[in-house]
mmCIF file with all atom_site columns, C-alpha atoms in Angstrom:
data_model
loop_
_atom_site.group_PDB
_atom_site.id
_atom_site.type_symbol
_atom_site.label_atom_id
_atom_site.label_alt_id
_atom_site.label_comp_id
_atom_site.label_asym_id
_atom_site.label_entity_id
_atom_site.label_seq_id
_atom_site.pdbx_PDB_ins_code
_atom_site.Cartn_x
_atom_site.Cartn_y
_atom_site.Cartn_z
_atom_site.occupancy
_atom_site.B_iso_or_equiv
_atom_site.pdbx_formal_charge
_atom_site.auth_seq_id
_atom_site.auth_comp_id
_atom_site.auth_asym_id
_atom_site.auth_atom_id
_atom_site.pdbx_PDB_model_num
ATOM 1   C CA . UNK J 1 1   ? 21.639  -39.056 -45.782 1.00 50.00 ? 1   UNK J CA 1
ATOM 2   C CA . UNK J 1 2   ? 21.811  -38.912 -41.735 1.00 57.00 ? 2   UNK J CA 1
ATOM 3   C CA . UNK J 1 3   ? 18.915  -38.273 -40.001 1.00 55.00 ? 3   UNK J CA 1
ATOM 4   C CA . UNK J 1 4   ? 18.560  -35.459 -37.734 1.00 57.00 ? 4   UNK J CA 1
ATOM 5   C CA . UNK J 1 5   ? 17.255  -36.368 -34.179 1.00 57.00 ? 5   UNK J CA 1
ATOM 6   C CA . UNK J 1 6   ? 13.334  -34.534 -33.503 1.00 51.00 ? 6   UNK J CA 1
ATOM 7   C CA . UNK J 1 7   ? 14.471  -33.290 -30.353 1.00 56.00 ? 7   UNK J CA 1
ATOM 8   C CA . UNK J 1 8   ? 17.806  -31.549 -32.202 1.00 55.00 ? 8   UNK J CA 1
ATOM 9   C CA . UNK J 1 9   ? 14.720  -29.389 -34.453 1.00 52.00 ? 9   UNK J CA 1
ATOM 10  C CA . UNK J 1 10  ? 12.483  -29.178 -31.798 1.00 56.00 ? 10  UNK J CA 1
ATOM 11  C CA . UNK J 1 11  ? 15.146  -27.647 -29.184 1.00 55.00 ? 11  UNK J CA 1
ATOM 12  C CA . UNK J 1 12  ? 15.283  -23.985 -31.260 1.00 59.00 ? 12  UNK J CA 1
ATOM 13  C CA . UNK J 1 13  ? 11.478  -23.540 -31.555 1.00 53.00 ? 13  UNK J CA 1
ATOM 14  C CA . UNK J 1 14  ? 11.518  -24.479 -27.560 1.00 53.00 ? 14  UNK J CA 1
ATOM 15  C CA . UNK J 1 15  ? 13.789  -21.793 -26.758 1.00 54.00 ? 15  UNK J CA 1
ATOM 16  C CA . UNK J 1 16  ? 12.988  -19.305 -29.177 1.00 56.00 ? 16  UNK J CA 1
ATOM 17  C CA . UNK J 1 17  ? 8.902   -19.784 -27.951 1.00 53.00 ? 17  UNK J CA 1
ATOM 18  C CA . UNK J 1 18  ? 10.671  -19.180 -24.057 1.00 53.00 ? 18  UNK J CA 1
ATOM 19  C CA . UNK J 1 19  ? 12.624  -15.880 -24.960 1.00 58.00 ? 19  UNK J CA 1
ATOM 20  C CA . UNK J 1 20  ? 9.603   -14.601 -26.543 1.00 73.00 ? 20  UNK J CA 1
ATOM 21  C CA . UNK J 1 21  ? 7.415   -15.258 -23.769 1.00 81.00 ? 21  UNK J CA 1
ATOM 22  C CA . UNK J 1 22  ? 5.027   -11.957 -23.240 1.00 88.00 ? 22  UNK J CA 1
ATOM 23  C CA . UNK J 1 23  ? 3.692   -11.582 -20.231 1.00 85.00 ? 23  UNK J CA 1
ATOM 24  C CA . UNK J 1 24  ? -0.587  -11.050 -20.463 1.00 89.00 ? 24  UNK J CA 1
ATOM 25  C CA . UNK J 1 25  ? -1.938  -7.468  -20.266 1.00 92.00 ? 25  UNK J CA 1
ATOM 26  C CA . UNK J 1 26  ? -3.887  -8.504  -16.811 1.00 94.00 ? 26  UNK J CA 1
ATOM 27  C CA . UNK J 1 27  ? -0.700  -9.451  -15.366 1.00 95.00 ? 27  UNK J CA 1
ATOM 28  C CA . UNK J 1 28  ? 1.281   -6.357  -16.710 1.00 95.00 ? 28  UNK J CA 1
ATOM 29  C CA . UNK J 1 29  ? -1.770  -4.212  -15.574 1.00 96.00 ? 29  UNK J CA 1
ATOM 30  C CA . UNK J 1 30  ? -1.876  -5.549  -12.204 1.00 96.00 ? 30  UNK J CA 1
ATOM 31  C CA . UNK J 1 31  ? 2.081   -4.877  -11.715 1.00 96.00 ? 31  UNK J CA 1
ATOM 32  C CA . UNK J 1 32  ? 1.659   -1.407  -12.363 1.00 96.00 ? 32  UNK J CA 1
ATOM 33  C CA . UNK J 1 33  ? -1.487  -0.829  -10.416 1.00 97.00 ? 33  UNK J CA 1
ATOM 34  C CA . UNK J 1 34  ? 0.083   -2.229  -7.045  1.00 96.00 ? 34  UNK J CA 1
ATOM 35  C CA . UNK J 1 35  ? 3.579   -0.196  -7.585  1.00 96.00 ? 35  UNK J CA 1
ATOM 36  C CA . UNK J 1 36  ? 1.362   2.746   -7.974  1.00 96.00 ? 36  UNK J CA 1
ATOM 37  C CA . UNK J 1 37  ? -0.842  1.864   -4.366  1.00 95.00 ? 37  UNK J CA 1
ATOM 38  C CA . UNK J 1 38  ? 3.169   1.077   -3.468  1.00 95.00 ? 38  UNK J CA 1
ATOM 39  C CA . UNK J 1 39  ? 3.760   4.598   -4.034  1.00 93.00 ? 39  UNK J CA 1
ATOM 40  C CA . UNK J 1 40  ? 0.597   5.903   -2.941  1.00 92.00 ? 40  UNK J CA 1
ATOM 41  C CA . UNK J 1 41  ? 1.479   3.824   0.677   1.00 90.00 ? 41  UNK J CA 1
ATOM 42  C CA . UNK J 1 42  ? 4.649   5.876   1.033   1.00 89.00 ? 42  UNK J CA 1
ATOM 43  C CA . UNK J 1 43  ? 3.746   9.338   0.226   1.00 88.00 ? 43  UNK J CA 1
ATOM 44  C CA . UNK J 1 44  ? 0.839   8.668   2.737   1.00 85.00 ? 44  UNK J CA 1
ATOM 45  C CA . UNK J 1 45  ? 3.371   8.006   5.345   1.00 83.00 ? 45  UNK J CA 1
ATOM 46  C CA . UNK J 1 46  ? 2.961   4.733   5.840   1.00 77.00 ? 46  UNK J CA 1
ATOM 47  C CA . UNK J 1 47  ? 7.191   4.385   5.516   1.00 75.00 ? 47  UNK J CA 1
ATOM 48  C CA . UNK J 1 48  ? 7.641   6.600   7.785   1.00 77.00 ? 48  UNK J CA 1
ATOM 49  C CA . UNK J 1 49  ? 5.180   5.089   10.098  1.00 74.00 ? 49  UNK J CA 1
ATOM 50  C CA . UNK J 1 50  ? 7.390   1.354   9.596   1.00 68.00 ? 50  UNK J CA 1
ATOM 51  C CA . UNK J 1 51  ? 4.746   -0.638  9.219   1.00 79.00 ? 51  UNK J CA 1
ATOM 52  C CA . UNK J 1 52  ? 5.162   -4.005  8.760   1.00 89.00 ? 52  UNK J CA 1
ATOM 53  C CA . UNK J 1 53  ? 2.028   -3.956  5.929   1.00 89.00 ? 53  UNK J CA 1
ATOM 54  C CA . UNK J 1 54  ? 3.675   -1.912  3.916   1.00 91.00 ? 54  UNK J CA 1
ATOM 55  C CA . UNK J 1 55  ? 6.911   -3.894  4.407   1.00 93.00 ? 55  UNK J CA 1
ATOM 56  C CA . UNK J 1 56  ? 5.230   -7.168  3.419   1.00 94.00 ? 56  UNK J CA 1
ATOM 57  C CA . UNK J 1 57  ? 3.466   -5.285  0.669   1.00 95.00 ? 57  UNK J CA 1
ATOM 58  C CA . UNK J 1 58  ? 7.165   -4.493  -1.132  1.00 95.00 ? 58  UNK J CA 1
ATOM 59  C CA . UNK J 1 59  ? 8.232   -7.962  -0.426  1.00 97.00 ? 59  UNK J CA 1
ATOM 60  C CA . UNK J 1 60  ? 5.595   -9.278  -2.057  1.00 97.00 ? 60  UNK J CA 1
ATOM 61  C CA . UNK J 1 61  ? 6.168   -7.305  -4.860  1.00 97.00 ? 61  UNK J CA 1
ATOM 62  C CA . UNK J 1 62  ? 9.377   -7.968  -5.729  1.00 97.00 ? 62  UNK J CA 1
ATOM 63  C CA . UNK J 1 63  ? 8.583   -11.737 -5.348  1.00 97.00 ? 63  UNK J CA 1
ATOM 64  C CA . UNK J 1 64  ? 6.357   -11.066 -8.092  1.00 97.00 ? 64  UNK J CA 1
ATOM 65  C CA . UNK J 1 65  ? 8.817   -9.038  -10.477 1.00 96.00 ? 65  UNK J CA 1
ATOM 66  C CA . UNK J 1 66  ? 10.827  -12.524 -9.496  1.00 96.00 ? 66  UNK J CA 1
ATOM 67  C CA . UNK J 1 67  ? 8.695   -14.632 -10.977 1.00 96.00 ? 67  UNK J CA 1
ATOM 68  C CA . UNK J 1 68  ? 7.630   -11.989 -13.751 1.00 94.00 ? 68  UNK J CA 1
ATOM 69  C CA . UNK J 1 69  ? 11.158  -12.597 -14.456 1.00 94.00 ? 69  UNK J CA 1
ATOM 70  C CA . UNK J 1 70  ? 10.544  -16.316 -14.960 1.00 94.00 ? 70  UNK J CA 1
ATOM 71  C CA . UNK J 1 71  ? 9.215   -15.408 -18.048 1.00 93.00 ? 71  UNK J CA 1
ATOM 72  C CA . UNK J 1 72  ? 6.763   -19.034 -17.947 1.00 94.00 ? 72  UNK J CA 1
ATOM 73  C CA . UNK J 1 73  ? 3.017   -19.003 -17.739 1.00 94.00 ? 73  UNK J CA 1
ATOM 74  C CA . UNK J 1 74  ? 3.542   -20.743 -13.874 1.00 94.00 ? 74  UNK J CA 1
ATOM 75  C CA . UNK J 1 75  ? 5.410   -17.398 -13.400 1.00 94.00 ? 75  UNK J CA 1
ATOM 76  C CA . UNK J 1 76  ? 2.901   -15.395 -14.539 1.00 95.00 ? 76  UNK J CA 1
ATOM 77  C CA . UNK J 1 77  ? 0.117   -16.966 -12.642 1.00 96.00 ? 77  UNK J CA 1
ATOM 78  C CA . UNK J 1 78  ? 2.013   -16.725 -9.551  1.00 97.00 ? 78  UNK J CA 1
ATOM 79  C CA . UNK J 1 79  ? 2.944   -13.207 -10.197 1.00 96.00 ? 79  UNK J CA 1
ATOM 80  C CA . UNK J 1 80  ? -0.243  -11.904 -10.733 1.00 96.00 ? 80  UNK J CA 1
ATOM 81  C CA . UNK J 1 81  ? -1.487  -13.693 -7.594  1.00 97.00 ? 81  UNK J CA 1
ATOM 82  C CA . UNK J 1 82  ? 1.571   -11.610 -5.304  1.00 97.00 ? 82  UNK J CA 1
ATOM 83  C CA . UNK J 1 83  ? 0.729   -8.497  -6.999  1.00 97.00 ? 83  UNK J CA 1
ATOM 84  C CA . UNK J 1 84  ? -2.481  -8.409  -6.194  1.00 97.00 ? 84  UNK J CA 1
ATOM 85  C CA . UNK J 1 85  ? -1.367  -9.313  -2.763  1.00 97.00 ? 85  UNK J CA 1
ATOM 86  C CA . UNK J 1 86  ? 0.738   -6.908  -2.565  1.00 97.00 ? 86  UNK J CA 1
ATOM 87  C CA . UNK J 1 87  ? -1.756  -4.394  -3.713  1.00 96.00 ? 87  UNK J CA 1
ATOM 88  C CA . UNK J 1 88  ? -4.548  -5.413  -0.684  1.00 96.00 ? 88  UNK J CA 1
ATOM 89  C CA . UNK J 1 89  ? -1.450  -5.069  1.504   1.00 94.00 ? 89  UNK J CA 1
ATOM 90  C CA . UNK J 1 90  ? -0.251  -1.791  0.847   1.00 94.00 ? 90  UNK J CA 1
ATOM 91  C CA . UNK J 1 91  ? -3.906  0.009   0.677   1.00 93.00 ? 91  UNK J CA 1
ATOM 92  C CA . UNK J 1 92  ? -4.094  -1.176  4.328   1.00 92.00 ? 92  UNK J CA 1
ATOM 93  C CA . UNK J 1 93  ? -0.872  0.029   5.493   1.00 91.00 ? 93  UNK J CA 1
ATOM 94  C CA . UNK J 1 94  ? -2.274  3.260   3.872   1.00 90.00 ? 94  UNK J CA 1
ATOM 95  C CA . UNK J 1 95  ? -6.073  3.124   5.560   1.00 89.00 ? 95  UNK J CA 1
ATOM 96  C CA . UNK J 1 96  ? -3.713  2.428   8.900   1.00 89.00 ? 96  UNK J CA 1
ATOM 97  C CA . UNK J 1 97  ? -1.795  5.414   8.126   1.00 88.00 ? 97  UNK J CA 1
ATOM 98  C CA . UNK J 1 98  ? -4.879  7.494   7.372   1.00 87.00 ? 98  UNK J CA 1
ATOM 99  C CA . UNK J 1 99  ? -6.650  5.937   10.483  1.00 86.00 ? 99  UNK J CA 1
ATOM 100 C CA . UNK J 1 100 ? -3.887  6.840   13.107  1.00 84.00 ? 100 UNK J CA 1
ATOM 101 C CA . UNK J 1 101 ? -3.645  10.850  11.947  1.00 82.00 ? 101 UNK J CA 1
ATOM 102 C CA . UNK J 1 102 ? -7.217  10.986  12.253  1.00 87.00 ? 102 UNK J CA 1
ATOM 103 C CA . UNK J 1 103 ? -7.241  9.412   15.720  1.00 88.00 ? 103 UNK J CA 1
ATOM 104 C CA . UNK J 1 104 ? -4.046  11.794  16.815  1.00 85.00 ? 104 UNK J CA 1
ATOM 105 C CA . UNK J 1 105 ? -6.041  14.647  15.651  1.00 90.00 ? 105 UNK J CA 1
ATOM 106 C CA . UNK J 1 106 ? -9.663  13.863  17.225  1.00 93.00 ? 106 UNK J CA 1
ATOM 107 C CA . UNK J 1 107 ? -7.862  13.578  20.629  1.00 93.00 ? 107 UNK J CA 1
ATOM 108 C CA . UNK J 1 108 ? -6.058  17.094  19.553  1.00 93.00 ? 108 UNK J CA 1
ATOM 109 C CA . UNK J 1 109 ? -9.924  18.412  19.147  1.00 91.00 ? 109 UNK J CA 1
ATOM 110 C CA . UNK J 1 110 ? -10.662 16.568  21.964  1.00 93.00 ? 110 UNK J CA 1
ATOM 111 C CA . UNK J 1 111 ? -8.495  17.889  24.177  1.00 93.00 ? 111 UNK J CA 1
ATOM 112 C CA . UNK J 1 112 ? -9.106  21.576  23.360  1.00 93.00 ? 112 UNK J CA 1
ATOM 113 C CA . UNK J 1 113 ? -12.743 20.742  23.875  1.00 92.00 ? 113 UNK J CA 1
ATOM 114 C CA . UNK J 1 114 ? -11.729 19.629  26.995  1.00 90.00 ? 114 UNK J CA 1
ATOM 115 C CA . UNK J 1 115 ? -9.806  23.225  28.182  1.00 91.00 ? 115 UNK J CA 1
ATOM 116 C CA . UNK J 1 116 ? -12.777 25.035  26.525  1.00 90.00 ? 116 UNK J CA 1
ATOM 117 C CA . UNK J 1 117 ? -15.145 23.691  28.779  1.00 91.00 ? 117 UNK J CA 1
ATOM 118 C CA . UNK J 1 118 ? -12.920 23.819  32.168  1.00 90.00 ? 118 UNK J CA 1
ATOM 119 C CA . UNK J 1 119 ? -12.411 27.579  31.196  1.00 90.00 ? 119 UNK J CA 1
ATOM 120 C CA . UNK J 1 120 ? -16.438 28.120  30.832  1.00 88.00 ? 120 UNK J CA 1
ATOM 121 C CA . UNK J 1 121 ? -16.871 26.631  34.234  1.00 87.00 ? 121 UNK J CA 1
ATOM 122 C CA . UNK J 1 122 ? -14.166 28.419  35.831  1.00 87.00 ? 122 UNK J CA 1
ATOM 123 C CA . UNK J 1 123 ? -15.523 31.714  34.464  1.00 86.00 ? 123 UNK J CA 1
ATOM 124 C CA . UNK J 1 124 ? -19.062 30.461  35.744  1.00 83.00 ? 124 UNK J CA 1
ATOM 125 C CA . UNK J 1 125 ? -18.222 29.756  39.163  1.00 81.00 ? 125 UNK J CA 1
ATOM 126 C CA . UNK J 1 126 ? -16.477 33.085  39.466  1.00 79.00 ? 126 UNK J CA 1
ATOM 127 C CA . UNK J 1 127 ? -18.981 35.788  40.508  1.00 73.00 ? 127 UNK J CA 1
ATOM 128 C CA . UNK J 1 128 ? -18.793 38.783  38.539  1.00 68.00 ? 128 UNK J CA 1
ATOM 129 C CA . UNK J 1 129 ? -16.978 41.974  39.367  1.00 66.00 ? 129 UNK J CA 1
ATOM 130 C CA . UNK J 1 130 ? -19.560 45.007  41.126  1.00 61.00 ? 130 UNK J CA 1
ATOM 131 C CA . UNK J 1 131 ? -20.051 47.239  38.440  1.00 59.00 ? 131 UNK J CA 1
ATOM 132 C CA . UNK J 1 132 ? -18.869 50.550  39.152  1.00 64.00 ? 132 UNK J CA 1
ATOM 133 C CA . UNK J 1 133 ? -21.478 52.609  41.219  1.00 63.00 ? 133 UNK J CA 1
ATOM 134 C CA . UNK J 1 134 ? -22.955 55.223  37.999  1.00 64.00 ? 134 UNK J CA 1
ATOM 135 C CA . UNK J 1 135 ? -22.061 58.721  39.419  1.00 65.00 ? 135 UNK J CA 1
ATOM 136 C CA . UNK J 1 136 ? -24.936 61.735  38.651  1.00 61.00 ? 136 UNK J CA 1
#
């Protein structure tokens, strides 16, 4: 009878244990709460805006679907550590968004505060037309 070598029997239940690798709920939770901030970043305007958070955000998110794709526990660790990345990255590209249209529109107010107040002191310093002498 010849012997079959450990490693020859050990070799299927090695591979079959790395195709069936499952990623853990935190990590597949994470993924899909930073691709929705991802989302919420863009419709915000942060894309159109360019900015580099929000690019650095998506990079970091894809380095995590990389090593998602690993399919190893290392993988998963590291992926959960980009996504959350990620995540902190694209809801500040988003408060930067939200931060600059508030800032454009206070100096809008500000600035028709501004003529408001030049017209009041214009109409002040103009004396006011005699009124019309009342006829009996």
């Amino acid at each position: 009878m010849k012997s079959i070598p450990l490693t020859a029997l050990a070799l299927p239940l090695l591979l079959q244990a790395c195709a069936s690798h499952r990623p853990s709920e935190e990590v597949t939770a994470q993924m899909a709460r930073t691709q929705a901030v991802l989302q919420q970043a863009e419709r915000s305007g942060a894309a159109r805006a360019s900015l580099p958070e929000l690019e650095q955000a998506k990079d970091k998110y894809a380095r995590a679907q990389a090593e998602l794709d690993k399919k190893s526990d290392a993988g998963d660790r590291e992926a959960l550590l980009l996504a959350k990345q990620a995540g902190v990255d694209a809801k500040y590209a988003s408060a930067r968004t939200q931060s600059t249209a508030q800032e454009a529109a206070a100096r809008q107010l500000q600035r028709g505060v501004d003529t408001l107040r030049i017209e009041k002191e214009r109409d002040a310093a103009t004396p006011p037309a005699a009124a019309p002498a009342a006829t009996p």
